[in-house]
PDB file of C-alpha atoms in Angstrom:
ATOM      1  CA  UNK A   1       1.986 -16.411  17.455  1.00  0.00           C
ATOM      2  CA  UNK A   2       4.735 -15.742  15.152  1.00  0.00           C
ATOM      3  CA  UNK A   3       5.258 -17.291  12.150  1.00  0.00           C
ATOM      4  CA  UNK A   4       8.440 -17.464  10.835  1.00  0.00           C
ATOM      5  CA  UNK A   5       9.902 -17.582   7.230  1.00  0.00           C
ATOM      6  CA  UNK A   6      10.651 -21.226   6.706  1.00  0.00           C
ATOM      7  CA  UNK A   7       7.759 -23.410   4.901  1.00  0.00           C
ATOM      8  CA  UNK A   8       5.211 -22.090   2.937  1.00  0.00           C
ATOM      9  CA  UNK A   9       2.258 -23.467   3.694  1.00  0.00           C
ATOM     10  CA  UNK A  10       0.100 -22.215   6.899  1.00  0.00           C
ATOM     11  CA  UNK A  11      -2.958 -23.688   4.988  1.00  0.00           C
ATOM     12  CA  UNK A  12      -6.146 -24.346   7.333  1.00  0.00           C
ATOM     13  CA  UNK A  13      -3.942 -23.007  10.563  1.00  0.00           C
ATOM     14  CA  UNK A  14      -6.029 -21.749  13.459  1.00  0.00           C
ATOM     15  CA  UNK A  15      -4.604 -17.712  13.176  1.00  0.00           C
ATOM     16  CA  UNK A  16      -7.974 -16.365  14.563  1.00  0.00           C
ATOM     17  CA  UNK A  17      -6.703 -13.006  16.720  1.00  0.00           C
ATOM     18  CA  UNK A  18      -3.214 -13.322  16.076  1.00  0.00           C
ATOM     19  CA  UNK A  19      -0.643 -10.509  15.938  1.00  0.00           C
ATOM     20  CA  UNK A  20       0.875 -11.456  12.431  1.00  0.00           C
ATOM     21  CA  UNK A  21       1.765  -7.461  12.148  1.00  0.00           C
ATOM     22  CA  UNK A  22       5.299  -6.206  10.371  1.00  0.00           C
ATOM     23  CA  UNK A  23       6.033 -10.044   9.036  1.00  0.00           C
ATOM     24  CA  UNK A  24       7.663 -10.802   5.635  1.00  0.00           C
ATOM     25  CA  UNK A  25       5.255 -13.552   4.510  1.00  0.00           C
ATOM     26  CA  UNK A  26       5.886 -12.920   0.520  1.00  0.00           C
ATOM     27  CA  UNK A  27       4.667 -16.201  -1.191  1.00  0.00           C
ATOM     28  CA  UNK A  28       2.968 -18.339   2.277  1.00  0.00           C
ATOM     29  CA  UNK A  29       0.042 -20.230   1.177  1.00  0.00           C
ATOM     30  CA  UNK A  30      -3.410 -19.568   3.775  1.00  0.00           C
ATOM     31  CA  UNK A  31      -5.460 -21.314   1.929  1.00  0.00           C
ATOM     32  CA  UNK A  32      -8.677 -22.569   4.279  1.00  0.00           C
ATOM     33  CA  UNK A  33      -7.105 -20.556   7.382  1.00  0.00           C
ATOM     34  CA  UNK A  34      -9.443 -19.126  10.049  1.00  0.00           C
ATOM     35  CA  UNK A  35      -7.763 -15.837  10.696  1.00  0.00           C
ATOM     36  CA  UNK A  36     -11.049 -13.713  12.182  1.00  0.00           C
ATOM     37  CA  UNK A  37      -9.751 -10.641  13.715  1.00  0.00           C
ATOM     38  CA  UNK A  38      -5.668 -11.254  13.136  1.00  0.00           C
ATOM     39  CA  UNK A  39      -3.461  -8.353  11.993  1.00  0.00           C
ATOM     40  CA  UNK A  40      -1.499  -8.514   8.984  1.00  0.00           C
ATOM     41  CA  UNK A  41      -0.607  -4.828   9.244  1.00  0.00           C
ATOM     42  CA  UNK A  42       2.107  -3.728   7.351  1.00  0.00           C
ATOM     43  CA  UNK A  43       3.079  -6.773   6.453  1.00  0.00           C
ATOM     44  CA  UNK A  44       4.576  -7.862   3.113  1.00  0.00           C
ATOM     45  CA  UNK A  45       2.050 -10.612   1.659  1.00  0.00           C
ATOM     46  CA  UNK A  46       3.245 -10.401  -2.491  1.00  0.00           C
ATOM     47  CA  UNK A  47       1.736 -13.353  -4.109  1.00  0.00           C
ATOM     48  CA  UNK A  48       0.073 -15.311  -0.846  1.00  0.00           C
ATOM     49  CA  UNK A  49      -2.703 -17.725  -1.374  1.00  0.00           C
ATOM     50  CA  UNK A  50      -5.928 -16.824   0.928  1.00  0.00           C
ATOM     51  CA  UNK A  51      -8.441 -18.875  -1.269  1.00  0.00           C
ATOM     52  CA  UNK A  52     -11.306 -19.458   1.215  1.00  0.00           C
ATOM     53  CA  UNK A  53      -9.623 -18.032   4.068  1.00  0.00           C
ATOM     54  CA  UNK A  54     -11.918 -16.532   6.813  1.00  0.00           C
ATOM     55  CA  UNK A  55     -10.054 -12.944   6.912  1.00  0.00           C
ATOM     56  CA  UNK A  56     -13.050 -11.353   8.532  1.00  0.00           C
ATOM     57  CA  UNK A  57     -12.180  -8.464  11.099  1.00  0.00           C
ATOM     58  CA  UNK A  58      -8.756  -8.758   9.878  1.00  0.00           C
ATOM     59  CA  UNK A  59      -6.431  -5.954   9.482  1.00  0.00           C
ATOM     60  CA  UNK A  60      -4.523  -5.831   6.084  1.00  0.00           C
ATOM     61  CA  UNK A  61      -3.965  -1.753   7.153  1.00  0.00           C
ATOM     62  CA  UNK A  62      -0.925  -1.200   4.675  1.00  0.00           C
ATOM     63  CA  UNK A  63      -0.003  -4.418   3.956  1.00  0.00           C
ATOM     64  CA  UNK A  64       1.355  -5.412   0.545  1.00  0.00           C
ATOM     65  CA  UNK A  65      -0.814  -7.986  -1.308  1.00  0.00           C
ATOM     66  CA  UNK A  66       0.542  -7.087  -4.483  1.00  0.00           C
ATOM     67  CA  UNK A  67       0.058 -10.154  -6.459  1.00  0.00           C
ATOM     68  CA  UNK A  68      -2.104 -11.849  -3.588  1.00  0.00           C
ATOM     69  CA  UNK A  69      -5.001 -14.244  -4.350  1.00  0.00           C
ATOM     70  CA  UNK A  70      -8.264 -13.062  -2.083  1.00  0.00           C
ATOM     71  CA  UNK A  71     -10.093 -15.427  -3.820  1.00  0.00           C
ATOM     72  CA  UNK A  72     -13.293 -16.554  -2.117  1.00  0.00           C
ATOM     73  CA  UNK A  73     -11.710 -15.093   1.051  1.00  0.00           C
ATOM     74  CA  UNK A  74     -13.899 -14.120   3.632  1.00  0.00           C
ATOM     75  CA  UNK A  75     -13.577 -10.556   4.314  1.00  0.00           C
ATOM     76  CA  UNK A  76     -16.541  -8.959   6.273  1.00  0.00           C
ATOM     77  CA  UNK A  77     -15.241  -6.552   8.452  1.00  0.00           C
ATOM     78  CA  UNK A  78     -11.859  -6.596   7.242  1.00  0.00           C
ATOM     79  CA  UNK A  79      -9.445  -3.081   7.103  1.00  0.00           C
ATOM     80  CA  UNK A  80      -7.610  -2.260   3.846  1.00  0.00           C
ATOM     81  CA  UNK A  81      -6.754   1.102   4.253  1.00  0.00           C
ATOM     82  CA  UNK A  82      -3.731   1.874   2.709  1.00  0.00           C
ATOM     83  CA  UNK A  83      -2.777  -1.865   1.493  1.00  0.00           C
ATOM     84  CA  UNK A  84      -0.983  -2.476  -1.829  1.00  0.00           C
ATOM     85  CA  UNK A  85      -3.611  -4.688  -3.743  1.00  0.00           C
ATOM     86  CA  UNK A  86      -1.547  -4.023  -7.620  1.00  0.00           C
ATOM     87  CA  UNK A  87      -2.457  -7.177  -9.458  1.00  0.00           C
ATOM     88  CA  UNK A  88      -3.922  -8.897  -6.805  1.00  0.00           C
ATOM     89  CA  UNK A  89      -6.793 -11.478  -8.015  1.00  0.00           C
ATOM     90  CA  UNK A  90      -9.958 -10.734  -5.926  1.00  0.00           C
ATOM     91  CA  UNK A  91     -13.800 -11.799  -6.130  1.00  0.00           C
ATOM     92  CA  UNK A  92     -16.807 -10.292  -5.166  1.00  0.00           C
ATOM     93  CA  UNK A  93     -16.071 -10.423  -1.191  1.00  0.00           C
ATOM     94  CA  UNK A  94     -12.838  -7.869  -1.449  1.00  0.00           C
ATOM     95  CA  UNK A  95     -16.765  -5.131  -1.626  1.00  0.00           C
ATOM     96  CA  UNK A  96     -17.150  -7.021   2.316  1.00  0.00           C
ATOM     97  CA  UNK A  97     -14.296  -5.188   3.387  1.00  0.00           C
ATOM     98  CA  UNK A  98     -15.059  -2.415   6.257  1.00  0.00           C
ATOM     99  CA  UNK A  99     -12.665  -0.048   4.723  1.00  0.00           C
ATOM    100  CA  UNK A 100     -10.763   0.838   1.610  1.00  0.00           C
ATOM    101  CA  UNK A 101      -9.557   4.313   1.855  1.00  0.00           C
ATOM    102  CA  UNK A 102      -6.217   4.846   0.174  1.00  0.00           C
ATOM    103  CA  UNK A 103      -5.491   1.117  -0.582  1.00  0.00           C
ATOM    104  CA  UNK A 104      -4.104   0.789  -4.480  1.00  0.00           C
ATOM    105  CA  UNK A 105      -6.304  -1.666  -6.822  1.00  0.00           C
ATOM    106  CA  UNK A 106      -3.872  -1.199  -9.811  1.00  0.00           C
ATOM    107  CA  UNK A 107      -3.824  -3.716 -12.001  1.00  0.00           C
ATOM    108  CA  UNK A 108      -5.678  -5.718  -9.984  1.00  0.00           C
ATOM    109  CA  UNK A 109      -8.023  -8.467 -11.535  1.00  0.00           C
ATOM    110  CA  UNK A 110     -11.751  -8.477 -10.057  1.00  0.00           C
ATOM    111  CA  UNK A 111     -15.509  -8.684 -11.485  1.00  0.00           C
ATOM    112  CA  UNK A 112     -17.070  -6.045 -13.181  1.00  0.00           C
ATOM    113  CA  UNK A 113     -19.649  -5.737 -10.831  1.00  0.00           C
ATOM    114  CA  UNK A 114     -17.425  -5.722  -7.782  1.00  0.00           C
ATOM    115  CA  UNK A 115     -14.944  -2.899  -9.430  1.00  0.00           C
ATOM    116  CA  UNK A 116     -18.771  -0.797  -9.937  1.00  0.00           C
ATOM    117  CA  UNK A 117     -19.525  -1.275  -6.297  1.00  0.00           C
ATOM    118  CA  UNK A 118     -16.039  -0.402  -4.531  1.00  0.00           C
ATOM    119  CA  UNK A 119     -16.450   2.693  -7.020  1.00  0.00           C
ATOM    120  CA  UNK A 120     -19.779   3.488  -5.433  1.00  0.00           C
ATOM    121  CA  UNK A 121     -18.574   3.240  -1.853  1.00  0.00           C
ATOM    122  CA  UNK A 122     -17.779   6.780  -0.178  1.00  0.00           C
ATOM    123  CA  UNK A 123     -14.734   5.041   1.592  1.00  0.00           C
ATOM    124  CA  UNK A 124     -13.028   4.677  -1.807  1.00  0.00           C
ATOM    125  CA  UNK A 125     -11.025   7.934  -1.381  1.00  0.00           C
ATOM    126  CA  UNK A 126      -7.360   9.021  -0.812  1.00  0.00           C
ATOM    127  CA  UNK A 127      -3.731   8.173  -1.654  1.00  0.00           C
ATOM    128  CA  UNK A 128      -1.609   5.467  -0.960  1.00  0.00           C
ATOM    129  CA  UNK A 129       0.617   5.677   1.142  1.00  0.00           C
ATOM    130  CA  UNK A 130       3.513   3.605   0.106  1.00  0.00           C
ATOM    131  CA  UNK A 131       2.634   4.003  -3.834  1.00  0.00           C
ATOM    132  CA  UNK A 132       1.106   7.201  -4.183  1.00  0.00           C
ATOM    133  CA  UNK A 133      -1.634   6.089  -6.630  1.00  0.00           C
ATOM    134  CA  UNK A 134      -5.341   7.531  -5.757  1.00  0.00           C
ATOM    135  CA  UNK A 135      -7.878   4.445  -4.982  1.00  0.00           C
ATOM    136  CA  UNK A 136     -10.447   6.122  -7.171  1.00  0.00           C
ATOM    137  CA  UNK A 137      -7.917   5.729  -9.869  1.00  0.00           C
ATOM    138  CA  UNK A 138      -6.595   3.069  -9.225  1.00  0.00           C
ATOM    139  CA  UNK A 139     -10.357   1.310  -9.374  1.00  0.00           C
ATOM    140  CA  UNK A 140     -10.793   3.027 -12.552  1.00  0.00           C
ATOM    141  CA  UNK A 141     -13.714   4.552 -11.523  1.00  0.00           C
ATOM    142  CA  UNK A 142     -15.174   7.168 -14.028  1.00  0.00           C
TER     143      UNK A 142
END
């Protein structure tokens, strides 16, 4: 299914296994969406909406959700390795991702407790691609 630039709202669409992969999706609203195993790879997602969403099993593999809300989202299972996450407002479940390895957390706004556990995580390791900034630096991990 591709989904194309018009509107802005995909709020509480049925995405589950879609190819969403490459797609300039900069400000879309998926708000309530069921998106279980979809890939977002690569795609530009600066300032989206997934409040609630069920991202599980998806693949955010270097996609840029600078300035994305992943609030609430459900993300068990999902793939951030290498994503752009600078100032992106997460909760607790962004530590319910499978893997983190170079994805860039600068600036981003979580809980204390979440930042502690993606620092404890032995996938919380390498560069970005795309930015360059070290995920163990950009968590501020000490």
């Amino acid at each position: 299914m591709a989904v194309s630039g018009g509107g802005k709202d995909y709020s509480g669409f049925d995405l589950t296994g879609q190819d969403l992969g490459g797609q300039t999706l900069n400000g879309k609203e998926f708000r309530g969406t069921f998106a279980k195993g979809a890939s977002f790879k690569d795609s530009k997602l600066r300032g989206c909406s997934f409040f609630k969403a069920d991202m599980s099993e998806v693949d955010f593999s270097g996609a840029d959700l600078s300035s994305a809300s992943l609030e609430e989202a459900g993300l068990t299972g999902a793939l951030m390795d290498g994503a752009v996450l600078e100032s992106a407002y997460l909760t607790k479940t962004i530590a319910d991702a499978e893997s983190i390895k170079g994805a860039d957390f600068t600036e981003a706004v979580m809980p204390l407790p979440t930042q502690k556990a993606l620092c404890a995580r032995a996938d919380a390791i390498g560069k970005n691609p795309t930015t360059g900034a070290d995920t163990r630096e950009s968590l501020m991990c000490v």
